Amino acid sequence: MLRALMYLLPLALTIYAFIDCLNTPEDEVKHLPKVAWVFIILLFWIVGPIVWLAAGRKRASSGGRAPSEWHRSRRSTWVAPDDNPDFLKSLKDEKTDAGKSDAGKPEAGKSEAGKSDAAKDESALKDWEADLRRREEEIERREGGAGSGDASS
């Protein structure tokens, strides 16, 4: 059991130091580049991890930072539109600007514009329906032609 411990303890120390080195931000690595520390840890099996833990990384004086704190500070500043106050303010500004520009127009102009929009929508709907009917007829012709071809075989 003691012989196994002689191999497992340095192996565990090496694995711990290797993972610690990989998770350490580049700006917290001291003396050498991060890649050099990885090679030192892996090549010098017992001495490498000890040197890394002793001198390779800046250690915080009071308690240190947890990995979750580091990730929170590195997180991007993207915010969903419904939570972004600047976006909500721009929507409000656009709405008030649109309300001001519509206030000067007469009501008759609004109804005429509404009618022309409704007419455009209705014509677009008719075009879509005609296109749908054409596609359905084309599919029926293909299926009808394929079905009769299969029946004669």
mmCIF file of N, CA and C in Angstrom, residues 18-123:
data_model
loop_
_atom_site.group_PDB
_atom_site.id
_atom_site.type_symbol
_atom_site.label_atom_id
_atom_site.label_comp_id
_atom_site.label_asym_id
_atom_site.label_seq_id
_atom_site.Cartn_x
_atom_site.Cartn_y
_atom_site.Cartn_z
ATOM 1 N N PHE A 18 -1.361 20.619 -13.003
ATOM 2 C CA PHE A 18 -1.644 20.770 -14.433
ATOM 3 C C PHE A 18 -2.998 21.443 -14.654
ATOM 4 N N ILE A 19 -4.014 20.970 -13.969
ATOM 5 C CA ILE A 19 -5.354 21.557 -14.114
ATOM 6 C C ILE A 19 -5.369 22.988 -13.567
ATOM 7 N N ASP A 20 -4.685 23.213 -12.457
ATOM 8 C CA ASP A 20 -4.606 24.556 -11.893
ATOM 9 C C ASP A 20 -3.919 25.516 -12.866
ATOM 10 N N CYS A 21 -2.865 25.042 -13.503
ATOM 11 C CA CYS A 21 -2.152 25.881 -14.478
ATOM 12 C C CYS A 21 -3.041 26.206 -15.675
ATOM 13 N N LEU A 22 -3.772 25.221 -16.170
ATOM 14 C CA LEU A 22 -4.645 25.453 -17.323
ATOM 15 C C LEU A 22 -5.784 26.413 -16.990
ATOM 16 N N ASN A 23 -6.279 26.364 -15.764
ATOM 17 C CA ASN A 23 -7.408 27.220 -15.371
ATOM 18 C C ASN A 23 -6.984 28.609 -14.908
ATOM 19 N N THR A 24 -5.687 28.821 -14.736
ATOM 20 C CA THR A 24 -5.201 30.119 -14.282
ATOM 21 C C THR A 24 -5.212 31.110 -15.442
ATOM 22 N N PRO A 25 -5.776 32.297 -15.258
ATOM 23 C CA PRO A 25 -5.741 33.305 -16.324
ATOM 24 C C PRO A 25 -4.294 33.698 -16.646
ATOM 25 N N GLU A 26 -4.067 34.042 -17.890
ATOM 26 C CA GLU A 26 -2.712 34.370 -18.357
ATOM 27 C C GLU A 26 -2.103 35.528 -17.563
ATOM 28 N N ASP A 27 -2.921 36.477 -17.146
ATOM 29 C CA ASP A 27 -2.390 37.640 -16.425
ATOM 30 C C ASP A 27 -1.984 37.319 -14.977
ATOM 31 N N GLU A 28 -2.360 36.142 -14.473
ATOM 32 C CA GLU A 28 -1.978 35.753 -13.117
ATOM 33 C C GLU A 28 -0.782 34.807 -13.078
ATOM 34 N N VAL A 29 -0.245 34.441 -14.237
ATOM 35 C CA VAL A 29 0.905 33.549 -14.293
ATOM 36 C C VAL A 29 2.169 34.378 -14.133
ATOM 37 N N LYS A 30 3.082 33.919 -13.215
ATOM 38 C CA LYS A 30 4.306 34.673 -12.940
ATOM 39 C C LYS A 30 5.519 34.011 -13.591
ATOM 40 N N HIS A 31 6.522 34.819 -13.879
ATOM 41 C CA HIS A 31 7.869 34.426 -14.278
ATOM 42 C C HIS A 31 7.984 33.844 -15.686
ATOM 43 N N LEU A 32 7.152 32.941 -16.111
ATOM 44 C CA LEU A 32 7.243 32.295 -17.415
ATOM 45 C C LEU A 32 5.877 32.309 -18.095
ATOM 46 N N PRO A 33 5.842 32.118 -19.414
ATOM 47 C CA PRO A 33 4.537 31.973 -20.084
ATOM 48 C C PRO A 33 3.815 30.705 -19.612
ATOM 49 N N LYS A 34 2.542 30.700 -19.786
ATOM 50 C CA LYS A 34 1.714 29.593 -19.323
ATOM 51 C C LYS A 34 2.124 28.268 -19.985
ATOM 52 N N VAL A 35 2.444 28.317 -21.274
ATOM 53 C CA VAL A 35 2.840 27.106 -21.994
ATOM 54 C C VAL A 35 4.110 26.514 -21.390
ATOM 55 N N ALA A 36 5.054 27.362 -21.022
ATOM 56 C CA ALA A 36 6.289 26.881 -20.398
ATOM 57 C C ALA A 36 5.984 26.198 -19.067
ATOM 58 N N TRP A 37 5.072 26.749 -18.287
ATOM 59 C CA TRP A 37 4.708 26.125 -17.014
ATOM 60 C C TRP A 37 4.068 24.757 -17.239
ATOM 61 N N VAL A 38 3.248 24.636 -18.267
ATOM 62 C CA VAL A 38 2.629 23.338 -18.562
ATOM 63 C C VAL A 38 3.711 22.307 -18.857
ATOM 64 N N PHE A 39 4.704 22.677 -19.683
ATOM 65 C CA PHE A 39 5.793 21.745 -19.989
ATOM 66 C C PHE A 39 6.603 21.403 -18.740
ATOM 67 N N ILE A 40 6.876 22.377 -17.896
ATOM 68 C CA ILE A 40 7.632 22.116 -16.665
ATOM 69 C C ILE A 40 6.870 21.156 -15.763
ATOM 70 N N ILE A 41 5.576 21.365 -15.625
ATOM 71 C CA ILE A 41 4.757 20.497 -14.768
ATOM 72 C C ILE A 41 4.748 19.071 -15.294
ATOM 73 N N LEU A 42 4.619 18.915 -16.613
ATOM 74 C CA LEU A 42 4.515 17.571 -17.179
ATOM 75 C C LEU A 42 5.865 16.870 -17.309
ATOM 76 N N LEU A 43 6.938 17.608 -17.582
ATOM 77 C CA LEU A 43 8.245 16.977 -17.780
ATOM 78 C C LEU A 43 8.967 16.671 -16.465
ATOM 79 N N PHE A 44 8.910 17.572 -15.524
ATOM 80 C CA PHE A 44 9.571 17.365 -14.236
ATOM 81 C C PHE A 44 8.505 16.949 -13.233
ATOM 82 N N TRP A 45 8.278 15.667 -13.165
ATOM 83 C CA TRP A 45 7.121 15.056 -12.547
ATOM 84 C C TRP A 45 6.867 15.482 -11.106
ATOM 85 N N ILE A 46 7.846 15.512 -10.263
ATOM 86 C CA ILE A 46 7.629 15.858 -8.856
ATOM 87 C C ILE A 46 7.990 17.317 -8.588
ATOM 88 N N VAL A 47 9.093 17.762 -9.148
ATOM 89 C CA VAL A 47 9.573 19.117 -8.887
ATOM 90 C C VAL A 47 8.696 20.158 -9.597
ATOM 91 N N GLY A 48 8.268 19.873 -10.816
ATOM 92 C CA GLY A 48 7.470 20.815 -11.598
ATOM 93 C C GLY A 48 6.211 21.285 -10.908
ATOM 94 N N PRO A 49 5.367 20.363 -10.426
ATOM 95 C CA PRO A 49 4.144 20.793 -9.732
ATOM 96 C C PRO A 49 4.424 21.590 -8.458
ATOM 97 N N ILE A 50 5.469 21.197 -7.730
ATOM 98 C CA ILE A 50 5.796 21.925 -6.496
ATOM 99 C C ILE A 50 6.238 23.343 -6.818
ATOM 100 N N VAL A 51 7.078 23.499 -7.851
ATOM 101 C CA VAL A 51 7.536 24.840 -8.244
ATOM 102 C C VAL A 51 6.349 25.668 -8.737
ATOM 103 N N TRP A 52 5.445 25.045 -9.509
ATOM 104 C CA TRP A 52 4.259 25.774 -9.975
ATOM 105 C C TRP A 52 3.439 26.284 -8.798
ATOM 106 N N LEU A 53 3.183 25.413 -7.836
ATOM 107 C CA LEU A 53 2.357 25.812 -6.701
ATOM 108 C C LEU A 53 3.051 26.860 -5.835
ATOM 109 N N ALA A 54 4.376 26.818 -5.784
ATOM 110 C CA ALA A 54 5.109 27.766 -4.944
ATOM 111 C C ALA A 54 5.346 29.101 -5.639
ATOM 112 N N ALA A 55 5.679 29.089 -6.931
ATOM 113 C CA ALA A 55 6.134 30.332 -7.552
ATOM 114 C C ALA A 55 5.471 30.654 -8.881
ATOM 115 N N GLY A 56 4.667 29.794 -9.429
ATOM 116 C CA GLY A 56 4.170 30.010 -10.785
ATOM 117 C C GLY A 56 2.957 30.888 -10.917
ATOM 118 N N ARG A 57 2.290 31.119 -9.828
ATOM 119 C CA ARG A 57 1.016 31.828 -9.925
ATOM 120 C C ARG A 57 0.932 32.879 -8.841
ATOM 121 N N LYS A 58 0.318 34.001 -9.182
ATOM 122 C CA LYS A 58 0.058 35.029 -8.170
ATOM 123 C C LYS A 58 -1.036 34.515 -7.253
ATOM 124 N N ARG A 59 -0.794 34.595 -5.987
ATOM 125 C CA ARG A 59 -1.787 34.171 -5.009
ATOM 126 C C ARG A 59 -2.376 35.403 -4.336
ATOM 127 N N ALA A 60 -3.667 35.400 -4.163
ATOM 128 C CA ALA A 60 -4.323 36.528 -3.500
ATOM 129 C C ALA A 60 -3.989 36.478 -2.013
ATOM 130 N N SER A 61 -3.795 37.646 -1.424
ATOM 131 C CA SER A 61 -3.384 37.688 -0.018
ATOM 132 C C SER A 61 -4.535 37.387 0.940
ATOM 133 N N SER A 62 -5.754 37.745 0.561
ATOM 134 C CA SER A 62 -6.871 37.541 1.485
ATOM 135 C C SER A 62 -7.905 36.606 0.876
ATOM 136 N N GLY A 63 -7.751 35.347 1.089
ATOM 137 C CA GLY A 63 -8.769 34.385 0.702
ATOM 138 C C GLY A 63 -8.763 33.983 -0.760
ATOM 139 N N GLY A 64 -8.276 34.803 -1.655
ATOM 140 C CA GLY A 64 -8.241 34.444 -3.067
ATOM 141 C C GLY A 64 -9.590 34.621 -3.742
ATOM 142 N N ARG A 65 -9.576 34.412 -5.021
ATOM 143 C CA ARG A 65 -10.809 34.506 -5.798
ATOM 144 C C ARG A 65 -11.282 33.119 -6.172
ATOM 145 N N ALA A 66 -12.558 32.924 -6.105
ATOM 146 C CA ALA A 66 -13.143 31.658 -6.535
ATOM 147 C C ALA A 66 -13.240 31.661 -8.052
ATOM 148 N N PRO A 67 -13.196 30.491 -8.679
ATOM 149 C CA PRO A 67 -13.315 30.452 -10.141
ATOM 150 C C PRO A 67 -14.597 31.098 -10.643
ATOM 151 N N SER A 68 -15.689 30.958 -9.891
ATOM 152 C CA SER A 68 -16.942 31.559 -10.337
ATOM 153 C C SER A 68 -16.849 33.083 -10.350
ATOM 154 N N GLU A 69 -16.105 33.667 -9.411
ATOM 155 C CA GLU A 69 -15.922 35.119 -9.410
ATOM 156 C C GLU A 69 -15.122 35.549 -10.626
ATOM 157 N N TRP A 70 -14.108 34.765 -10.975
ATOM 158 C CA TRP A 70 -13.294 35.108 -12.150
ATOM 159 C C TRP A 70 -14.148 35.058 -13.405
ATOM 160 N N HIS A 71 -14.997 34.015 -13.533
ATOM 161 C CA HIS A 71 -15.839 33.896 -14.718
ATOM 162 C C HIS A 71 -16.864 35.017 -14.781
ATOM 163 N N ARG A 72 -17.369 35.442 -13.635
ATOM 164 C CA ARG A 72 -18.329 36.537 -13.639
ATOM 165 C C ARG A 72 -17.691 37.824 -14.126
ATOM 166 N N SER A 73 -16.442 38.070 -13.729
ATOM 167 C CA SER A 73 -15.788 39.306 -14.156
ATOM 168 C C SER A 73 -15.395 39.245 -15.622
ATOM 169 N N ARG A 74 -15.194 38.059 -16.182
ATOM 170 C CA ARG A 74 -14.808 37.896 -17.590
ATOM 171 C C ARG A 74 -16.019 37.767 -18.510
ATOM 172 N N ARG A 75 -17.209 37.650 -17.944
ATOM 173 C CA ARG A 75 -18.414 37.443 -18.734
ATOM 174 C C ARG A 75 -18.651 38.634 -19.656
ATOM 175 N N SER A 76 -19.151 38.348 -20.827
ATOM 176 C CA SER A 76 -19.439 39.432 -21.761
ATOM 177 C C SER A 76 -20.578 40.296 -21.213
ATOM 178 N N THR A 77 -20.679 41.503 -21.697
ATOM 179 C CA THR A 77 -21.665 42.437 -21.171
ATOM 180 C C THR A 77 -22.952 42.425 -21.982
ATOM 181 N N TRP A 78 -23.170 41.395 -22.800
ATOM 182 C CA TRP A 78 -24.391 41.318 -23.582
ATOM 183 C C TRP A 78 -25.576 41.134 -22.660
ATOM 184 N N VAL A 79 -26.632 41.865 -22.948
ATOM 185 C CA VAL A 79 -27.851 41.803 -22.148
ATOM 186 C C VAL A 79 -29.010 41.614 -23.106
ATOM 187 N N ALA A 80 -29.978 40.823 -22.710
ATOM 188 C CA ALA A 80 -31.165 40.611 -23.540
ATOM 189 C C ALA A 80 -31.853 41.950 -23.778
ATOM 190 N N PRO A 81 -32.464 42.141 -24.954
ATOM 191 C CA PRO A 81 -33.072 43.433 -25.272
ATOM 192 C C PRO A 81 -34.121 43.882 -24.264
ATOM 193 N N ASP A 82 -34.903 42.954 -23.742
ATOM 194 C CA ASP A 82 -35.938 43.380 -22.797
ATOM 195 C C ASP A 82 -35.376 43.752 -21.429
ATOM 196 N N ASP A 83 -34.084 43.447 -21.178
ATOM 197 C CA ASP A 83 -33.435 43.846 -19.933
ATOM 198 C C ASP A 83 -32.484 45.024 -20.120
ATOM 199 N N ASN A 84 -32.273 45.431 -21.364
ATOM 200 C CA ASN A 84 -31.314 46.486 -21.668
ATOM 201 C C ASN A 84 -32.005 47.844 -21.579
ATOM 202 N N PRO A 85 -31.636 48.666 -20.607
ATOM 203 C CA PRO A 85 -32.323 49.947 -20.444
ATOM 204 C C PRO A 85 -32.116 50.886 -21.640
ATOM 205 N N ASP A 86 -30.951 50.830 -22.290
ATOM 206 C CA ASP A 86 -30.729 51.691 -23.453
ATOM 207 C C ASP A 86 -31.666 51.322 -24.595
ATOM 208 N N PHE A 87 -31.839 50.018 -24.819
ATOM 209 C CA PHE A 87 -32.736 49.568 -25.882
ATOM 210 C C PHE A 87 -34.172 49.973 -25.580
ATOM 211 N N LEU A 88 -34.602 49.782 -24.344
ATOM 212 C CA LEU A 88 -35.967 50.158 -23.973
ATOM 213 C C LEU A 88 -36.189 51.659 -24.115
ATOM 214 N N LYS A 89 -35.160 52.447 -23.771
ATOM 215 C CA LYS A 89 -35.269 53.901 -23.915
ATOM 216 C C LYS A 89 -35.383 54.289 -25.388
ATOM 217 N N SER A 90 -34.603 53.604 -26.257
ATOM 218 C CA SER A 90 -34.673 53.928 -27.689
ATOM 219 C C SER A 90 -36.054 53.586 -28.251
ATOM 220 N N LEU A 91 -36.652 52.473 -27.785
ATOM 221 C CA LEU A 91 -38.007 52.137 -28.232
ATOM 222 C C LEU A 91 -39.009 53.205 -27.798
ATOM 223 N N LYS A 92 -38.855 53.658 -26.564
ATOM 224 C CA LYS A 92 -39.761 54.687 -26.050
ATOM 225 C C LYS A 92 -39.597 55.976 -26.849
ATOM 226 N N ASP A 93 -38.352 56.345 -27.151
ATOM 227 C CA ASP A 93 -38.098 57.556 -27.940
ATOM 228 C C ASP A 93 -38.694 57.433 -29.339
ATOM 229 N N GLU A 94 -38.537 56.260 -29.979
ATOM 230 C CA GLU A 94 -39.109 56.051 -31.308
ATOM 231 C C GLU A 94 -40.629 56.167 -31.266
ATOM 232 N N LYS A 95 -41.217 55.630 -30.209
ATOM 233 C CA LYS A 95 -42.674 55.676 -30.090
ATOM 234 C C LYS A 95 -43.159 57.117 -29.927
ATOM 235 N N THR A 96 -42.468 57.904 -29.109
ATOM 236 C CA THR A 96 -42.883 59.293 -28.928
ATOM 237 C C THR A 96 -42.648 60.098 -30.202
ATOM 238 N N ASP A 97 -41.546 59.821 -30.934
ATOM 239 C CA ASP A 97 -41.290 60.511 -32.198
ATOM 240 C C ASP A 97 -42.364 60.172 -33.225
ATOM 241 N N ALA A 98 -42.764 58.907 -33.277
ATOM 242 C CA ALA A 98 -43.803 58.495 -34.220
ATOM 243 C C ALA A 98 -45.132 59.136 -33.847
ATOM 244 N N GLY A 99 -45.398 59.236 -32.552
ATOM 245 C CA GLY A 99 -46.641 59.867 -32.103
ATOM 246 C C GLY A 99 -46.681 61.340 -32.458
ATOM 247 N N LYS A 100 -45.540 62.029 -32.348
ATOM 248 C CA LYS A 100 -45.483 63.447 -32.698
ATOM 249 C C LYS A 100 -45.671 63.659 -34.192
ATOM 250 N N SER A 101 -45.070 62.790 -35.023
ATOM 251 C CA SER A 101 -45.184 62.968 -36.470
ATOM 252 C C SER A 101 -46.595 62.622 -36.936
ATOM 253 N N ASP A 102 -47.276 61.676 -36.272
ATOM 254 C CA ASP A 102 -48.643 61.328 -36.655
ATOM 255 C C ASP A 102 -49.645 62.368 -36.163
ATOM 256 N N ALA A 103 -49.292 63.149 -35.158
ATOM 257 C CA ALA A 103 -50.222 64.120 -34.584
ATOM 258 C C ALA A 103 -50.545 65.229 -35.580
ATOM 259 N N GLY A 104 -49.636 65.563 -36.449
ATOM 260 C CA GLY A 104 -49.862 66.637 -37.408
ATOM 261 C C GLY A 104 -50.681 66.218 -38.605
ATOM 262 N N LYS A 105 -50.887 64.935 -38.839
ATOM 263 C CA LYS A 105 -51.621 64.457 -40.012
ATOM 264 C C LYS A 105 -53.113 64.448 -39.728
ATOM 265 N N PRO A 106 -53.913 64.705 -40.737
ATOM 266 C CA PRO A 106 -55.361 64.630 -40.546
ATOM 267 C C PRO A 106 -55.816 63.176 -40.454
ATOM 268 N N GLU A 107 -56.941 62.969 -39.829
ATOM 269 C CA GLU A 107 -57.478 61.620 -39.647
ATOM 270 C C GLU A 107 -57.846 60.972 -40.977
ATOM 271 N N ALA A 108 -58.308 61.770 -41.950
ATOM 272 C CA ALA A 108 -58.693 61.221 -43.250
ATOM 273 C C ALA A 108 -57.476 60.604 -43.922
ATOM 274 N N GLY A 109 -56.332 61.209 -43.779
ATOM 275 C CA GLY A 109 -55.102 60.670 -44.363
ATOM 276 C C GLY A 109 -54.769 59.319 -43.759
ATOM 277 N N LYS A 110 -55.015 59.161 -42.462
ATOM 278 C CA LYS A 110 -54.745 57.889 -41.818
ATOM 279 C C LYS A 110 -55.635 56.793 -42.381
ATOM 280 N N SER A 111 -56.916 57.093 -42.569
ATOM 281 C CA SER A 111 -57.829 56.064 -43.051
ATOM 282 C C SER A 111 -57.499 55.685 -44.493
ATOM 283 N N GLU A 112 -57.101 56.664 -45.315
ATOM 284 C CA GLU A 112 -56.711 56.355 -46.695
ATOM 285 C C GLU A 112 -55.455 55.498 -46.713
ATOM 286 N N ALA A 113 -54.511 55.833 -45.855
ATOM 287 C CA ALA A 113 -53.284 55.034 -45.785
ATOM 288 C C ALA A 113 -53.619 53.638 -45.288
ATOM 289 N N GLY A 114 -54.535 53.549 -44.342
ATOM 290 C CA GLY A 114 -54.952 52.246 -43.832
ATOM 291 C C GLY A 114 -55.635 51.424 -44.905
ATOM 292 N N LYS A 115 -56.432 52.098 -45.729
ATOM 293 C CA LYS A 115 -57.116 51.393 -46.815
ATOM 294 C C LYS A 115 -56.118 50.890 -47.842
ATOM 295 N N SER A 116 -55.119 51.718 -48.172
ATOM 296 C CA SER A 116 -54.147 51.280 -49.167
ATOM 297 C C SER A 116 -53.307 50.122 -48.622
ATOM 298 N N ASP A 117 -53.003 50.149 -47.325
ATOM 299 C CA ASP A 117 -52.267 49.038 -46.722
ATOM 300 C C ASP A 117 -53.117 47.771 -46.751
ATOM 301 N N ALA A 118 -54.408 47.910 -46.455
ATOM 302 C CA ALA A 118 -55.300 46.760 -46.473
ATOM 303 C C ALA A 118 -55.415 46.199 -47.891
ATOM 304 N N ALA A 119 -55.468 47.074 -48.870
ATOM 305 C CA ALA A 119 -55.550 46.620 -50.263
ATOM 306 C C ALA A 119 -54.262 45.884 -50.659
ATOM 307 N N LYS A 120 -53.109 46.394 -50.230
ATOM 308 C CA LYS A 120 -51.846 45.719 -50.525
ATOM 309 C C LYS A 120 -51.807 44.342 -49.866
ATOM 310 N N ASP A 121 -52.258 44.287 -48.612
ATOM 311 C CA ASP A 121 -52.275 43.013 -47.901
ATOM 312 C C ASP A 121 -53.200 42.009 -48.593
ATOM 313 N N GLU A 122 -54.362 42.514 -49.017
ATOM 314 C CA GLU A 122 -55.319 41.628 -49.671
ATOM 315 C C GLU A 122 -54.793 41.119 -51.002
ATOM 316 N N SER A 123 -54.121 41.975 -51.756
ATOM 317 C CA SER A 123 -53.570 41.521 -53.041
ATOM 318 C C SER A 123 -52.419 40.536 -52.815
#
